[in-house]
PDB file of C-alpha atoms in Angstrom:
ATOM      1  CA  UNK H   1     -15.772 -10.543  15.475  1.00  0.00           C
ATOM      2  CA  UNK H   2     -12.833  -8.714  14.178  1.00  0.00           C
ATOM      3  CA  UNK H   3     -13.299  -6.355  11.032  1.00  0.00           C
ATOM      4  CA  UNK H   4     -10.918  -8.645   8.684  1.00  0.00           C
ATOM      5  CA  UNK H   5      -9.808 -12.213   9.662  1.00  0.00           C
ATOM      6  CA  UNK H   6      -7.395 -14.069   7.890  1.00  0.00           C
ATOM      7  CA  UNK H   7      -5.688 -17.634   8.665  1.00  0.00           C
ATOM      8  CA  UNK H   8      -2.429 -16.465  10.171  1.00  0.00           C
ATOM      9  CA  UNK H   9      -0.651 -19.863   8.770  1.00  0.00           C
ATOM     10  CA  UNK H  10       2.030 -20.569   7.931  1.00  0.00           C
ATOM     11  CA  UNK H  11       1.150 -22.355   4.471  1.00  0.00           C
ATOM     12  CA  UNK H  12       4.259 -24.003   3.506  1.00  0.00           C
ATOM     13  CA  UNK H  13       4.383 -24.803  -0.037  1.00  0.00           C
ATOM     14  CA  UNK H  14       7.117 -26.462  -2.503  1.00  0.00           C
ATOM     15  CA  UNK H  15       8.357 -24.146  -5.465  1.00  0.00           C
ATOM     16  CA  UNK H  16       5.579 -23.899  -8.273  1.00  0.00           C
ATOM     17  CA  UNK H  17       3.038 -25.008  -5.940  1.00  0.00           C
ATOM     18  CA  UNK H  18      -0.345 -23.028  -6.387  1.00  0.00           C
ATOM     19  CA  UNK H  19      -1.779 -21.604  -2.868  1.00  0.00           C
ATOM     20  CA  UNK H  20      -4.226 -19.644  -2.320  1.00  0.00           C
ATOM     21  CA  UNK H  21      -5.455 -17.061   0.774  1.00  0.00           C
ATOM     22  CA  UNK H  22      -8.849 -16.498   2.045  1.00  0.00           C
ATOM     23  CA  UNK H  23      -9.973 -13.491   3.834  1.00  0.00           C
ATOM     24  CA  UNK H  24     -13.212 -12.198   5.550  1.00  0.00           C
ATOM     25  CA  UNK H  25     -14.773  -9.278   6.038  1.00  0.00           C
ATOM     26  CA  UNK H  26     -17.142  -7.784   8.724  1.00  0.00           C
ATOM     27  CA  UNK H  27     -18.712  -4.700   7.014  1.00  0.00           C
ATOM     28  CA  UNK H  28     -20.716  -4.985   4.989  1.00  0.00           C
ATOM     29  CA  UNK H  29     -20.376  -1.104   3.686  1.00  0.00           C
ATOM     30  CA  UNK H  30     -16.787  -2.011   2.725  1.00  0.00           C
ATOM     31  CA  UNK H  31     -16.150  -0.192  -0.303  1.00  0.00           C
ATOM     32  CA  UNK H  32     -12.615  -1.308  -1.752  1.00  0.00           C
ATOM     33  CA  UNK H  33     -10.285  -4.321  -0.893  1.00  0.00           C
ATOM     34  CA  UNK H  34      -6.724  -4.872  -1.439  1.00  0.00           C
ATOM     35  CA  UNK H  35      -3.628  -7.525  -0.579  1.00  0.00           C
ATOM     36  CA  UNK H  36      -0.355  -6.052   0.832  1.00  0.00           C
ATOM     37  CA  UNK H  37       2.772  -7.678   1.216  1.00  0.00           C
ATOM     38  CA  UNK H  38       5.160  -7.795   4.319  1.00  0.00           C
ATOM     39  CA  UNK H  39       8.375  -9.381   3.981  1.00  0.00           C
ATOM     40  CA  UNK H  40      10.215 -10.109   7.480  1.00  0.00           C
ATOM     41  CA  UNK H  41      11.207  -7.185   9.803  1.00  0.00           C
ATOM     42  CA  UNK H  42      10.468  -4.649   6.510  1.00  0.00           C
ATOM     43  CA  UNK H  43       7.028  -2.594   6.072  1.00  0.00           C
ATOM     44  CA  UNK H  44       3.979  -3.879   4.047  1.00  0.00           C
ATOM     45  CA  UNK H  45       3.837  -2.896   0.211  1.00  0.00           C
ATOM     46  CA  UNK H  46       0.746  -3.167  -2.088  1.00  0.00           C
ATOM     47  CA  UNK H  47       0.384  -5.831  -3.420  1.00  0.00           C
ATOM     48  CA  UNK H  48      -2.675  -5.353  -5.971  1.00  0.00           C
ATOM     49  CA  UNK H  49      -5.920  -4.419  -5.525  1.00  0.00           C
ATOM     50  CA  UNK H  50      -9.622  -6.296  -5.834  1.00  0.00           C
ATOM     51  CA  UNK H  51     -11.979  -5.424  -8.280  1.00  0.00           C
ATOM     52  CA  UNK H  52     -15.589  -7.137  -7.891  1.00  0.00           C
ATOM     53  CA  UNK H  53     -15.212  -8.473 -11.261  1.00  0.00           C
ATOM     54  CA  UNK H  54     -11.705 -10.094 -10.136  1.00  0.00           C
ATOM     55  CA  UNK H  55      -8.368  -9.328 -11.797  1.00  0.00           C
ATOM     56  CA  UNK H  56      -5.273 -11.014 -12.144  1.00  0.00           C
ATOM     57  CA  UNK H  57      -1.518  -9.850 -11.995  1.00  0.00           C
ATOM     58  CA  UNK H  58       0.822 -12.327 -13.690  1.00  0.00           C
ATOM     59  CA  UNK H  59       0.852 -15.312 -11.050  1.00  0.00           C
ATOM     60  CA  UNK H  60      -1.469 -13.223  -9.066  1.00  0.00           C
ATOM     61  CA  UNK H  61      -5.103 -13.566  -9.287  1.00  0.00           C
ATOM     62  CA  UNK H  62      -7.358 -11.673  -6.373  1.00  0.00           C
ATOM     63  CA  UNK H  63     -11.356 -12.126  -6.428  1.00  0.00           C
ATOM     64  CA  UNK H  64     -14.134 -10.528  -4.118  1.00  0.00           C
ATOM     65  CA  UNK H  65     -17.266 -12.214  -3.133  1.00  0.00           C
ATOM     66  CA  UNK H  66     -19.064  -9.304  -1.919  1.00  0.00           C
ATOM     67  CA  UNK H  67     -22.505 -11.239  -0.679  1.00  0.00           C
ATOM     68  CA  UNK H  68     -20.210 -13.529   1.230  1.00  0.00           C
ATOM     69  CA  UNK H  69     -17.915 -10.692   2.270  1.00  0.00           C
ATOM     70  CA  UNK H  70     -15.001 -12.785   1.140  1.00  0.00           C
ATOM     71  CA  UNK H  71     -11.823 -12.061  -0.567  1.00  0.00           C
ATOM     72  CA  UNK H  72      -8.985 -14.213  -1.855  1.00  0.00           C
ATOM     73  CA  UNK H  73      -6.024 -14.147  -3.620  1.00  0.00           C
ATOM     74  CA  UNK H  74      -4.406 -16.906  -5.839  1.00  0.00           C
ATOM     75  CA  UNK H  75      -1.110 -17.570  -6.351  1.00  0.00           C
ATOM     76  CA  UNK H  76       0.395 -19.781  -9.484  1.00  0.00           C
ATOM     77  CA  UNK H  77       4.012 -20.956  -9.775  1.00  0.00           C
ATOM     78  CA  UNK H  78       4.801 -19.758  -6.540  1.00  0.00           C
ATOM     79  CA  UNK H  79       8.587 -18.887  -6.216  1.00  0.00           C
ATOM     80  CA  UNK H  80      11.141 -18.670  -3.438  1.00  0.00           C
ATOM     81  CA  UNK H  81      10.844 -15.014  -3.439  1.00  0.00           C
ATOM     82  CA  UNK H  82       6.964 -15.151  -2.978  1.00  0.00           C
ATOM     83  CA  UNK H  83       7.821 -16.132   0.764  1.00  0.00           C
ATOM     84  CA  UNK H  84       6.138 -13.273   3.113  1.00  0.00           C
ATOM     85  CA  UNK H  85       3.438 -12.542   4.941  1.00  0.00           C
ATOM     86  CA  UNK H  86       0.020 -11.634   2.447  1.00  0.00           C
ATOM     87  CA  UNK H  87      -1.961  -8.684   4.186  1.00  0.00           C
ATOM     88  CA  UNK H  88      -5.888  -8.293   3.616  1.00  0.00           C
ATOM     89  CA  UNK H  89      -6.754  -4.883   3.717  1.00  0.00           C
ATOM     90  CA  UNK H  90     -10.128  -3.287   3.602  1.00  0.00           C
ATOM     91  CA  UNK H  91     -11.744   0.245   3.094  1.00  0.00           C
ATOM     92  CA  UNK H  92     -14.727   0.719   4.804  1.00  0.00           C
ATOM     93  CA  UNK H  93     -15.794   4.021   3.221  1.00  0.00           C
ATOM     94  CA  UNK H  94     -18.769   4.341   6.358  1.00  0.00           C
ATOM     95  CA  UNK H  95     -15.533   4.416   8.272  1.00  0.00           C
ATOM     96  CA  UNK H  96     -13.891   7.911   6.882  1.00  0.00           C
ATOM     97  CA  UNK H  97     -11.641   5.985   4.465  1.00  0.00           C
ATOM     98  CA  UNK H  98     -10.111   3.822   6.767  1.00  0.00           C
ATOM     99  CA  UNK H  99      -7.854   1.032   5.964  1.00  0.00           C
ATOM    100  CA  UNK H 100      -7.946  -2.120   7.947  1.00  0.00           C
ATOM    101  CA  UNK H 101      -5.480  -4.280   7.890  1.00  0.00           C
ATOM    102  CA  UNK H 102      -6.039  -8.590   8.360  1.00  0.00           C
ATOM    103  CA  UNK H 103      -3.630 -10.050  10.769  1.00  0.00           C
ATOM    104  CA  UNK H 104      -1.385 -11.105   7.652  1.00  0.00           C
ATOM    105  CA  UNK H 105      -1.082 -14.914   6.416  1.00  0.00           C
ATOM    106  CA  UNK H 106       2.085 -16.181   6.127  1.00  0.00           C
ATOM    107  CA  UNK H 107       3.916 -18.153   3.219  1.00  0.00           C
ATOM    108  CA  UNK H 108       7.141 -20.176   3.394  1.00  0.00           C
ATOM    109  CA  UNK H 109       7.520 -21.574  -0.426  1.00  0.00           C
ATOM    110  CA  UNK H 110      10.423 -24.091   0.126  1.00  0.00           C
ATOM    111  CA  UNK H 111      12.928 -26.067  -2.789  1.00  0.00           C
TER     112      UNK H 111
ATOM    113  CA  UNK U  23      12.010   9.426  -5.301  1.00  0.00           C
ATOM    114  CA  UNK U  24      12.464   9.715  -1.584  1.00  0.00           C
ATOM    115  CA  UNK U  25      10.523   7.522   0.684  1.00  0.00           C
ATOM    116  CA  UNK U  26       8.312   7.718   3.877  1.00  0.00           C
ATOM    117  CA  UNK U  27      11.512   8.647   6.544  1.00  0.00           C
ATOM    118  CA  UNK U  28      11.595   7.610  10.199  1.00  0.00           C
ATOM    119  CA  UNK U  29      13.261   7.891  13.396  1.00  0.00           C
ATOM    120  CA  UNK U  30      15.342   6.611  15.173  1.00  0.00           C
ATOM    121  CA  UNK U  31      14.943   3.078  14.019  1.00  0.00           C
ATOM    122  CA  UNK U  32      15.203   1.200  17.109  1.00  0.00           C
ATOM    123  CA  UNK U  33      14.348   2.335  20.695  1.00  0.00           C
ATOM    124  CA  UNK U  34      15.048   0.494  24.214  1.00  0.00           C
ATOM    125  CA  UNK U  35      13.041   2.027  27.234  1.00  0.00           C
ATOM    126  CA  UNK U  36      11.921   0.879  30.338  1.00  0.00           C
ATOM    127  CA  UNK U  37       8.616   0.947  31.390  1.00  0.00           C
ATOM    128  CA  UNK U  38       7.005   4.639  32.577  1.00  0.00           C
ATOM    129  CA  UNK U  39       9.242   6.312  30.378  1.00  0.00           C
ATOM    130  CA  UNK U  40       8.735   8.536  27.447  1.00  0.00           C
ATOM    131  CA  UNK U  41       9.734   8.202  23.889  1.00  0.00           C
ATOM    132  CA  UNK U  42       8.885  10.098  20.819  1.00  0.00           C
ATOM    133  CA  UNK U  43       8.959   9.143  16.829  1.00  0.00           C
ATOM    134  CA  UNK U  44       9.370  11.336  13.964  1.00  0.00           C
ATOM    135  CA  UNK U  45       8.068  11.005  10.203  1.00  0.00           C
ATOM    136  CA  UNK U  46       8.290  12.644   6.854  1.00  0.00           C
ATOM    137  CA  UNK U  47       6.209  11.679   4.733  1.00  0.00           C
ATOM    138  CA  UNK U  48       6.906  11.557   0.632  1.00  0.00           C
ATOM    139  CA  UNK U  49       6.675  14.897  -0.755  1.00  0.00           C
ATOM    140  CA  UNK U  50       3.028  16.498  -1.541  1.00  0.00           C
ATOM    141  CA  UNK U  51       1.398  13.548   0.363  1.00  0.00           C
ATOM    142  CA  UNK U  52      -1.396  15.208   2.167  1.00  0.00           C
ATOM    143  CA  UNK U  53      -2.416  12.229   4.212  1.00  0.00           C
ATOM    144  CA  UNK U  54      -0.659  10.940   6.953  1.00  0.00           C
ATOM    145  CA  UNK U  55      -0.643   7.721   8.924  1.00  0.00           C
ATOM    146  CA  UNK U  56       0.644   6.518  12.214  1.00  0.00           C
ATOM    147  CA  UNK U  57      -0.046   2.856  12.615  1.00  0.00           C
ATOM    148  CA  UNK U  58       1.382   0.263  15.354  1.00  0.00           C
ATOM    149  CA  UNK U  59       1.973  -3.542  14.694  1.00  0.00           C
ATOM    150  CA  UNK U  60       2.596  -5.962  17.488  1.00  0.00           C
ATOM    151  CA  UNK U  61       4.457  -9.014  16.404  1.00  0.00           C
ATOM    152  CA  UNK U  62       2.305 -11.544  14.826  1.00  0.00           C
ATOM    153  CA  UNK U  63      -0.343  -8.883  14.251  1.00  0.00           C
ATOM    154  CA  UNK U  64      -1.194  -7.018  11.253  1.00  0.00           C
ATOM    155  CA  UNK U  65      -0.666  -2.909  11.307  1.00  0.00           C
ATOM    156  CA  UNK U  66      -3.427  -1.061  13.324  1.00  0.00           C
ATOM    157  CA  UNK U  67      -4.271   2.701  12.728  1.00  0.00           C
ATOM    158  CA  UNK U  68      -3.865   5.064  15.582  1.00  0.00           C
ATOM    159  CA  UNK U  69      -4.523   7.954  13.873  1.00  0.00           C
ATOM    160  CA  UNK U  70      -4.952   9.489  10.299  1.00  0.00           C
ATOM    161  CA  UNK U  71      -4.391  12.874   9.268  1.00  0.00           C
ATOM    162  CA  UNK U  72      -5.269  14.941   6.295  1.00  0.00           C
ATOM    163  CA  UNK U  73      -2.489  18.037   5.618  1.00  0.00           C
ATOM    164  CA  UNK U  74      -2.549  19.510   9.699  1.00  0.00           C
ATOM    165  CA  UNK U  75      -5.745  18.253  10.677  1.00  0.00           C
ATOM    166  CA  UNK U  76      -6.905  15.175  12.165  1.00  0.00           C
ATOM    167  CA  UNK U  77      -9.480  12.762  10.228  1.00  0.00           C
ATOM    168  CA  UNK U  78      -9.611   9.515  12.794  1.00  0.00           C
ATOM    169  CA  UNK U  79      -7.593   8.947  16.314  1.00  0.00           C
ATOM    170  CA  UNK U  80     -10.310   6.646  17.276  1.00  0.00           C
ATOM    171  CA  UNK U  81      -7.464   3.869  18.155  1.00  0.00           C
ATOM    172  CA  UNK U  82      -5.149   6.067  20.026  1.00  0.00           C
ATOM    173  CA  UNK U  83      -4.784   5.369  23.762  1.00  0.00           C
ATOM    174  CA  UNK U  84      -5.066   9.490  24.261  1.00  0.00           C
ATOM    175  CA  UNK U  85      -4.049   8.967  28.029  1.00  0.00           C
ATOM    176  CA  UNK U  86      -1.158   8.294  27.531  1.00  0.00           C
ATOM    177  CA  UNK U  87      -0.090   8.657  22.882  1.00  0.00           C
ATOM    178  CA  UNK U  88      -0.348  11.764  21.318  1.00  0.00           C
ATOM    179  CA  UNK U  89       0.652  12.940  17.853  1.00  0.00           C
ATOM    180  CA  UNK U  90       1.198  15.901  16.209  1.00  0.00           C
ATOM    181  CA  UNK U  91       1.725  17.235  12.355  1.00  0.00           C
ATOM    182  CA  UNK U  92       2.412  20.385  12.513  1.00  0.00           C
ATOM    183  CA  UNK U  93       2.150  22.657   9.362  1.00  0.00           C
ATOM    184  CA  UNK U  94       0.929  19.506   7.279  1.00  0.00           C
ATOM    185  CA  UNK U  95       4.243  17.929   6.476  1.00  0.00           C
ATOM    186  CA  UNK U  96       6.373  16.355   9.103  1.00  0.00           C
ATOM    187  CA  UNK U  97       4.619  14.528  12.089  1.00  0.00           C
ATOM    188  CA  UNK U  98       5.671  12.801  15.912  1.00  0.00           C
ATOM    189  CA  UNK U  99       4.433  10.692  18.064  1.00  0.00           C
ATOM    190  CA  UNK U 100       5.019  10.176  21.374  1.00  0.00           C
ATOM    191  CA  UNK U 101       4.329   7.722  24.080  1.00  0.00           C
ATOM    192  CA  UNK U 102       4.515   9.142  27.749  1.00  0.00           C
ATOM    193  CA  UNK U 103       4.418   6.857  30.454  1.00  0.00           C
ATOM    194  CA  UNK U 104       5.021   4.230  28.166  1.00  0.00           C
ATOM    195  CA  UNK U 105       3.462   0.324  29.317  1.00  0.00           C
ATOM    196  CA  UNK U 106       5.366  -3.174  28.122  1.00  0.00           C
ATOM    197  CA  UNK U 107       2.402  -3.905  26.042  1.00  0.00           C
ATOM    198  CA  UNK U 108       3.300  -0.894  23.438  1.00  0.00           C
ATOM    199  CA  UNK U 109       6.049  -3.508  22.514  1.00  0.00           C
ATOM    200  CA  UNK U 110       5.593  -2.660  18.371  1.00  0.00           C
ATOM    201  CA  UNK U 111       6.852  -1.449  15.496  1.00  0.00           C
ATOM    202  CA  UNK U 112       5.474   2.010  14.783  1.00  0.00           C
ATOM    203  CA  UNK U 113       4.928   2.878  11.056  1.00  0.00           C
ATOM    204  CA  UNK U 114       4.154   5.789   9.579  1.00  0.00           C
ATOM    205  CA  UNK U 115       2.619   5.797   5.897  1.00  0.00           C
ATOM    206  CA  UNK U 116       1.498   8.796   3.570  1.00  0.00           C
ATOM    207  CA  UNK U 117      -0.726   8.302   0.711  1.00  0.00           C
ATOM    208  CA  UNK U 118      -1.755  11.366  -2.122  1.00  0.00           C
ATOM    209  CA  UNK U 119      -5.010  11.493  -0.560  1.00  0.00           C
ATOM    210  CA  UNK U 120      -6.992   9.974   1.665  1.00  0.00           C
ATOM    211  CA  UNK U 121      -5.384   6.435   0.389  1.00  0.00           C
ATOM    212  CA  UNK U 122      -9.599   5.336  -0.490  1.00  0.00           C
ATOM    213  CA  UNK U 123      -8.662   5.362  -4.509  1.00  0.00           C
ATOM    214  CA  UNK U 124      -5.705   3.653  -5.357  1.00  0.00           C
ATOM    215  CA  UNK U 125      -5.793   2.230  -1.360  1.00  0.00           C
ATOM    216  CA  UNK U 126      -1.808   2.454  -1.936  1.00  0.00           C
ATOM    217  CA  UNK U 127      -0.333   3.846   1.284  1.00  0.00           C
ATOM    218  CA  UNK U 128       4.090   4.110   1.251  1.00  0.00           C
ATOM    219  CA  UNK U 129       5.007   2.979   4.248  1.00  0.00           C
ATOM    220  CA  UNK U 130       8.402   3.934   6.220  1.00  0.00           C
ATOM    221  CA  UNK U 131      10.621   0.975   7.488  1.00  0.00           C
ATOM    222  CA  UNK U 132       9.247   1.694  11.113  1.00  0.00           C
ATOM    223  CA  UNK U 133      10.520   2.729  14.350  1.00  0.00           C
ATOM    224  CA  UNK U 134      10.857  -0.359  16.475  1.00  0.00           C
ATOM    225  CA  UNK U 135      10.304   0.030  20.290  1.00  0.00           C
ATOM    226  CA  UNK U 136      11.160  -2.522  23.246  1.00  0.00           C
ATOM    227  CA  UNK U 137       9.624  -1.575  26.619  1.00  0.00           C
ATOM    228  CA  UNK U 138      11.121  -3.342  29.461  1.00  0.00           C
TER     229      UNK U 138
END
């Protein structure tokens, strides 16, 4: 089982659409979560991090399900420019602080 | 502020060869990151350092990758022979610290490498 899975996609989604991305987790000592952002041919950016109470970021709202070892991230009024590829990334602190990225899901929000 | 730095951006080689890629990472980072992404695939670690020394090379194919960062600020890494399947964009990120609190690693715009 790989450490992070996400559906690769693509999710293709009409302006203002909400979508949201699903991620999963294989260790369970994971001890911080976060969603990157990769636009084509350029290098991933962070996007926000997840708290286990779940936070939001304007359109952006990430949760964590920690018993299911699930994370998602929501996104409202999706826009043109929201079209990338959405990176889970975990910190398995058992692991010496490494981060792991998910394969990446991609969006294509179209007029 | 300047950015994670990398070269060259592109590199064409044929199989067996050798290649090397350099990094500087933002000022005062202490931790550096070399990480390889395959199309379609999300960025794996090959190895992590912290200042000169290395925290994880777990991923790194040593037989054949190697990396240095010598005096805890600049950092290669270089594939000799090199195989068609390290087709990939290498990136190279730098975080304050060990990236486990804010998780916010800057990544360079990579060094993309064709194998033929």
């Amino acid at each position: 089982r790989k450490e992070v899975e996400q559906d690769p996609g693509p999710f293709n989604v009409p302006e203002g659409a909400t979508v949201a991305f699903n991620c999963t987790y294989s260790n369970s000592a994971s001890q911080s979560f976060f969603w990157y952002r990769q636009d084509c041919r350029k290098e991933p950016k962070l996007l926000m991090s997840v708290y286990s109470s779940g936070n939001e970021d304007g359109r952006f709202t990430a949760q964590l399900n920690r018993a299911s070892q699930y994370i998602s991230l929501l996104i409202r009024d999706s826009k043109l420019s929201d079209s990338a590829t959405y990176l889970c990334v975990v910190n398995a602190r058992g692991g010496g602080n490494k981060l792991t990225f998910g394969t990446g899901t991609q969006l294509k929000v179209e007029l | 502020e300047a950015g994670v730095a990398q070269s060259p951006r592109y590199k064409i080689i044929e199989k067996r060869q050798s290649v090397a890629f350099w990094c500087n990472p933002i000022s005062g980072h202490a931790t550096l990151y070399w990480y390889q992404q395959i199309l379609g695939q999300g960025p794996k670690l090959l190895i992590q350092f912290q200042n000169n020394g290395v925290v994880d090379d777990s991923q790194l194919p040593k037989d054949r990758f190697s990396a240095e960062r010598l005096k805890g600020v600049d950092s290669t890494l270089k594939i000799q022979p090199a195989k068609l399947e390290d087709s990939a964009v290498y990136l190279c990120a730098s975080s304050l610290r060990g990236g486990s609190n804010t998780g916010e690693l800057f990544f360079g715009e990579g060094s993309r490498l064709t194998v033929l």
